[in-house]
CSV table of C-alpha atoms in Angstrom, one decimal:
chain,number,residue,atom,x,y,z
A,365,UNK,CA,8.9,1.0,-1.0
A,366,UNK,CA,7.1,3.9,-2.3
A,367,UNK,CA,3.6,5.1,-1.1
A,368,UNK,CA,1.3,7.6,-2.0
A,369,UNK,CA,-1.3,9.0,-0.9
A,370,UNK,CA,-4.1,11.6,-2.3
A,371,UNK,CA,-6.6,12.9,0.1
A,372,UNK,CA,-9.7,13.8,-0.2
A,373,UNK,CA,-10.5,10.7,-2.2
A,374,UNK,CA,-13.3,13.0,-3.3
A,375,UNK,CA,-14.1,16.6,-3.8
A,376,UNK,CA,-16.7,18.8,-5.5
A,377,UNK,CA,-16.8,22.4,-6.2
A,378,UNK,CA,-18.8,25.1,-7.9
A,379,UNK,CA,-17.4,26.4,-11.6
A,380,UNK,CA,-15.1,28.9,-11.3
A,381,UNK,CA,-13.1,27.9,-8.2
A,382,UNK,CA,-9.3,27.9,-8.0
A,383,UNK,CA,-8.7,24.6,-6.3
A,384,UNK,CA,-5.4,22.5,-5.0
A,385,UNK,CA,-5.2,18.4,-5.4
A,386,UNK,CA,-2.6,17.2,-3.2
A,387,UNK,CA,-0.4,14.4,-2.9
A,388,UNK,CA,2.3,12.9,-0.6
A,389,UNK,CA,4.4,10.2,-1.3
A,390,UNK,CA,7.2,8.2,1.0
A,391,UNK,CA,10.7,7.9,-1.2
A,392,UNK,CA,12.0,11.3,-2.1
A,393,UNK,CA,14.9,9.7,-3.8
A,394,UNK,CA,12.7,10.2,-6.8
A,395,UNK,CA,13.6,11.9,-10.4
A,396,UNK,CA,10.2,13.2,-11.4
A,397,UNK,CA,6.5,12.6,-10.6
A,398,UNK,CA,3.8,12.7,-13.1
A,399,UNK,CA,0.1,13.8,-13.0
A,400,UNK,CA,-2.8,11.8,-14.8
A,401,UNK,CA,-6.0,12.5,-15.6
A,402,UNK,CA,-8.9,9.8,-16.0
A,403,UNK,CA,-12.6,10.0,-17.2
A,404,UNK,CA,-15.0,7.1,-16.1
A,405,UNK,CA,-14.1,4.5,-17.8
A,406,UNK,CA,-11.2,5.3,-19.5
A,407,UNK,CA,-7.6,5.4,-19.4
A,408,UNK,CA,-5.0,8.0,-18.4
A,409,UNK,CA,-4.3,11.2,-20.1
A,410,UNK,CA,-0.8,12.9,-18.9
A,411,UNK,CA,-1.6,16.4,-17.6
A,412,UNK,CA,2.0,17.5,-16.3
A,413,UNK,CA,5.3,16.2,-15.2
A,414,UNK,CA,7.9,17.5,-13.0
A,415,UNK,CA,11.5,16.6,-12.8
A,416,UNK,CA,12.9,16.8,-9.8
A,417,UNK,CA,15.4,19.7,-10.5
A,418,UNK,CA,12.2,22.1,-11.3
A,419,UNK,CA,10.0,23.2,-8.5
A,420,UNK,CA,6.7,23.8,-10.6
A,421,UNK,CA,5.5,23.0,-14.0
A,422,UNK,CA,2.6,24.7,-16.0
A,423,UNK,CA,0.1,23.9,-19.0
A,424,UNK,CA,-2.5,26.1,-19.5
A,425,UNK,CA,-5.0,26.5,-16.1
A,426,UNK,CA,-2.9,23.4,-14.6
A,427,UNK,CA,0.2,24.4,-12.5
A,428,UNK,CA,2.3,21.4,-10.6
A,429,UNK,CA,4.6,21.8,-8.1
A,430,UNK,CA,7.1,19.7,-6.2
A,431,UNK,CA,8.7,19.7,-2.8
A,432,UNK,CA,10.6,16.4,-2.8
A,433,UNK,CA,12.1,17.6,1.1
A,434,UNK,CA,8.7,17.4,2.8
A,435,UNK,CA,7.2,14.4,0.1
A,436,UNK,CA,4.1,16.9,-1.2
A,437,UNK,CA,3.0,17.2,-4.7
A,438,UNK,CA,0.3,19.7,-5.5
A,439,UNK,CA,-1.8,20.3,-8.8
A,440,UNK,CA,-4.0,23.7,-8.9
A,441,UNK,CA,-6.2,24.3,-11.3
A,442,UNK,CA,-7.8,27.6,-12.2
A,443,UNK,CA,-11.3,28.6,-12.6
A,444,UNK,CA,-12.7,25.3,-12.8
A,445,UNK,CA,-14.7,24.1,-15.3
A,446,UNK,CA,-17.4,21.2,-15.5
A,447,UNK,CA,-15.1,19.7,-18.1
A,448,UNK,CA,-12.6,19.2,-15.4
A,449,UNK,CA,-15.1,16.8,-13.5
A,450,UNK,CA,-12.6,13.5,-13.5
A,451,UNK,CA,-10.4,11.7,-11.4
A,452,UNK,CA,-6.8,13.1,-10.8
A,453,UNK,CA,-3.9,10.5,-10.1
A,454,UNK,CA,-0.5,11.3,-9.2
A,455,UNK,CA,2.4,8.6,-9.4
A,456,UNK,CA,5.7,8.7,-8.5
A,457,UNK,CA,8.8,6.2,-9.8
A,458,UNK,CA,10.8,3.8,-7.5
A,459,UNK,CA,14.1,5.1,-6.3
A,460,UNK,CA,16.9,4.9,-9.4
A,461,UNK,CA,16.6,5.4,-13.1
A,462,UNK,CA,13.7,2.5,-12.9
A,463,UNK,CA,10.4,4.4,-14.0
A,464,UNK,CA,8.1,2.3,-13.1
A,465,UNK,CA,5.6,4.3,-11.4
A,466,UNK,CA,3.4,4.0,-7.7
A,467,UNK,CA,0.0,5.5,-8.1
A,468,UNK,CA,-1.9,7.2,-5.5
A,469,UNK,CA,-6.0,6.1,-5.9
A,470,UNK,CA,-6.6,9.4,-7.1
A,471,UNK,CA,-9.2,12.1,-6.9
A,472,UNK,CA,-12.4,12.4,-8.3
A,473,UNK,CA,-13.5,15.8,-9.0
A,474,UNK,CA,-16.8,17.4,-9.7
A,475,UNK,CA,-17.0,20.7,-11.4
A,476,UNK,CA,-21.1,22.0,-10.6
A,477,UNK,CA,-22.2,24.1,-12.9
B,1302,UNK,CA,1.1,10.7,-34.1
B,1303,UNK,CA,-0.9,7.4,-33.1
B,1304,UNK,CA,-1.0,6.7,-29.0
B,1305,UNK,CA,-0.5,3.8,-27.4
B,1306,UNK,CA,-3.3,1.1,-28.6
B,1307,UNK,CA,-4.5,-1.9,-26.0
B,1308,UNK,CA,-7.2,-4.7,-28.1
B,1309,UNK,CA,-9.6,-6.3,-27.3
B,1310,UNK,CA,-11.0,-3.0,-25.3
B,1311,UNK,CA,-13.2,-6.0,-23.5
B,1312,UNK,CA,-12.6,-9.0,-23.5
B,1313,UNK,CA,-14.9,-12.0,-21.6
B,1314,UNK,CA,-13.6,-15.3,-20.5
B,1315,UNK,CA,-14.8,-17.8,-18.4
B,1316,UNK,CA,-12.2,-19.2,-15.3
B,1317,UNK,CA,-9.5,-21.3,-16.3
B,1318,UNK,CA,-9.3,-20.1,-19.5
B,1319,UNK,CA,-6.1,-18.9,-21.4
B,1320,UNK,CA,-6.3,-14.7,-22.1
B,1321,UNK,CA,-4.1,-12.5,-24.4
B,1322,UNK,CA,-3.9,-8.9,-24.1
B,1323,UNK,CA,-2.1,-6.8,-26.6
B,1324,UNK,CA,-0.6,-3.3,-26.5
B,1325,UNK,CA,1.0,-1.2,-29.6
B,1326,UNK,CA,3.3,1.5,-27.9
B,1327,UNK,CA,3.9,5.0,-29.3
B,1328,UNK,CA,6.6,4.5,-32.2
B,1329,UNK,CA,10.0,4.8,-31.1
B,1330,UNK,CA,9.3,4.2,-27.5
B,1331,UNK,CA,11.8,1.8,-26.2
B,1332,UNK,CA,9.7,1.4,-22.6
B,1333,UNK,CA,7.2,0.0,-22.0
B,1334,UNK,CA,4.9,-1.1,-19.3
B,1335,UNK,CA,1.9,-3.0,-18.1
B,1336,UNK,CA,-0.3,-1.8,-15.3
B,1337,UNK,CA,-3.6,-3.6,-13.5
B,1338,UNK,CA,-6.5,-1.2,-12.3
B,1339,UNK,CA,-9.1,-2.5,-10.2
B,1340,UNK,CA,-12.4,-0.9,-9.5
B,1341,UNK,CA,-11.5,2.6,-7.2
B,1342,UNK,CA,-7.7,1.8,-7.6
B,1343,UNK,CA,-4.9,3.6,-8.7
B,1344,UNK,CA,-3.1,1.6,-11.3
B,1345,UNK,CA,-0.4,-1.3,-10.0
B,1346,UNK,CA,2.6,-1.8,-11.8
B,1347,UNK,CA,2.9,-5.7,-13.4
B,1348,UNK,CA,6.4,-5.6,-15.4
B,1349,UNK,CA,8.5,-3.1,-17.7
B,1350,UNK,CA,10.5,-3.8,-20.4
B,1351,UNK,CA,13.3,-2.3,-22.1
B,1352,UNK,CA,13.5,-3.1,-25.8
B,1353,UNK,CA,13.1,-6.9,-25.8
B,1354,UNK,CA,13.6,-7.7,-22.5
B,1355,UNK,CA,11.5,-8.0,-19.2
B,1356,UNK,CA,13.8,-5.3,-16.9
B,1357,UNK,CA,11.2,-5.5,-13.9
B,1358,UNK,CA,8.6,-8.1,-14.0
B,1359,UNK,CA,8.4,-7.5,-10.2
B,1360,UNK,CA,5.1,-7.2,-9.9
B,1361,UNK,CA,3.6,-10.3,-11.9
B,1362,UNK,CA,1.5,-11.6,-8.7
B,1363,UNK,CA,2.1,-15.5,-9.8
B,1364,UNK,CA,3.5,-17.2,-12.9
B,1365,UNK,CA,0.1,-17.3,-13.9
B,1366,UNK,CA,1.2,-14.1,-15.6
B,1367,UNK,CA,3.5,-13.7,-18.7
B,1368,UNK,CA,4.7,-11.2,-20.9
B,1369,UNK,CA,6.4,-10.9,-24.3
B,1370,UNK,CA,8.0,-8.3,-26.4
B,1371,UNK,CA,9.7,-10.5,-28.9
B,1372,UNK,CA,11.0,-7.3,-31.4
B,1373,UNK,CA,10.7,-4.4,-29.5
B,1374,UNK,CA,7.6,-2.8,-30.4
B,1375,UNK,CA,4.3,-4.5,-29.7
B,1376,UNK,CA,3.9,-6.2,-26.4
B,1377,UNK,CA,1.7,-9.5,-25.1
B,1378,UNK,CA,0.1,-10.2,-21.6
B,1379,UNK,CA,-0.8,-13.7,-21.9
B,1380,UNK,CA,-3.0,-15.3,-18.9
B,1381,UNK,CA,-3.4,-18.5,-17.5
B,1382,UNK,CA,-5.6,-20.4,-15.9
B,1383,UNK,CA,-7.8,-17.2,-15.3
B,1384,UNK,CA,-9.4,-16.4,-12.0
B,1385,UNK,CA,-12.2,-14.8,-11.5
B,1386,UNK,CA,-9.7,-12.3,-9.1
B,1387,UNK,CA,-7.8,-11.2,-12.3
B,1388,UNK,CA,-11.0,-9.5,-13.5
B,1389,UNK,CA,-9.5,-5.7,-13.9
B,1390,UNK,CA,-8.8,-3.3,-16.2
B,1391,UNK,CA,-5.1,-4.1,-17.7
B,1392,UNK,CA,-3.4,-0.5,-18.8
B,1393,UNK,CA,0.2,0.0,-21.2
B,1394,UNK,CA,2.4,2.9,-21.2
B,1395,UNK,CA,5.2,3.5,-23.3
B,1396,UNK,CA,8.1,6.4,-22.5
B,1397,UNK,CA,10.3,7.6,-24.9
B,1398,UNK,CA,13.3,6.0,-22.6
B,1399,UNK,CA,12.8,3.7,-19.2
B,1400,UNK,CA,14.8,6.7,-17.5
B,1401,UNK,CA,13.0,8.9,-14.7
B,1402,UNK,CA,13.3,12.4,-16.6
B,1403,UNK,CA,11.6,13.9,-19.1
B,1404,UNK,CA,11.9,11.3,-21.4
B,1405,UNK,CA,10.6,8.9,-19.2
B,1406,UNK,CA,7.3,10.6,-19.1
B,1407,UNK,CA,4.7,7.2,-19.9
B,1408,UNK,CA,2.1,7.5,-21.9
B,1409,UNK,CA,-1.3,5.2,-21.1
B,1410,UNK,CA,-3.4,3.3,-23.5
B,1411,UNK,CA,-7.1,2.8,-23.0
B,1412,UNK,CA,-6.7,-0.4,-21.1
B,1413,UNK,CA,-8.5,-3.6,-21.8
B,1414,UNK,CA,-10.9,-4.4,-19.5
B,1415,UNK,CA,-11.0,-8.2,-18.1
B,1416,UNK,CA,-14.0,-9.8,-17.2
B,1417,UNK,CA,-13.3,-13.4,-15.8
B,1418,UNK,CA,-16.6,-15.2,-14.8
């Protein structure tokens, strides 16, 4: 059964900070893994998805990298801003094709200005 | 193009009462999936379906819990009997294809949030 886990369940951190949001998860058998982000009362936006076969993925100040070996995920963000003040979930599928996806509770980030 | 679309965005209901939530997936998604979210939660994965058919409905908790996706397209989560434990917030995602690469990235919709009292 897949499990994962995100820790600190909560962070905050000046503007401008480069930070890391990590994740671990149980089943490495796993073709992908996928990073969310959610605002307060809302649902999920899809920030960034790796395949399996790539080691890091990029969009704009949001790089994502995998290790599937040692069951880590990581998503750094550049110079925070205050508009990156959300939670950040990552989620990876069940072993085989099935994509059905285990979520970690995710972080909540605050960006101080 | 149009996200996914989840109505009502609230919906009420007192216990034992019969619910239906409804999600619109991205057009030309053959995937799709329900999620439940409670309150500091990551989201739980209820059933998937591929096309018409349910092809994991693994994590319906009870038979209380249904779903339909008679053509393909739109999708139904019909509740019965509600309990005031099934308050949540229910989430859809649709992929492109319910296969774990690129094309099975899922996209959410803005939930509907069930209150049961």
């Amino acid at each position: 059964k897949q499990e994962v886990t995100q820790i600190p369940a909560a962070l905050s951190v000046p503007e401008g900070e480069n930070l890391v949001l990590n994740c671990s998860f149980t089943d490495s058998a796993i073709y992908n893994l996928q990073w969310f982000r959610q605002d307060p009362g809302k649902g999920l936006t899809s920030l960034l998805l790796i395949q399996s076969s790539q080691r890091e993925q990029t969009s704009g100040r949001l790089n994502a990298s995998l290790d599937k070996s040692s069951g880590r995920s990581t998503l750094y963000i550049a110079a925070s801003q205050p508009g990156d003040s959300a939670t950040y979930l990552c989620a990876a599928p069940s072993g085989g094709a099935n994509s059905k996806l285990t979520f970690g509770k995710g972080i909540t980030l605050s960006v101080r200005p | 193009g149009a996200g996914v679309s989840q109505t009502p965005s609230n919906k009420v209901t007192e216990k034992g009462k019969y619910v239906e939530l409804r999600c619109d997936p991205i057009s030309g998604h053959t995937a799709l999936y329900w999620y439940r979210q409670s309150l500091g939660q990551g989201p739980e994965f209820l059933i998937y379906f591929q096309g018409t058919g349910a092809a994991d409905d693994s994590g319906l908790p009870n038979d209380r819990f249904f779903a339909v996706r008679p053509e393909g397209s739109v999708s139904t989560l019909k509740i019965q009997r509600t309990e005031r434990g099934d308050s949540a917030v229910y989430l859809c995602a649709s992929s492109l294809t319910g296969l774990a690469g690129a094309r099975g990235a899922q996209y959410f919709g803005p939930g509907t949030r069930l209150t049961v009292l």
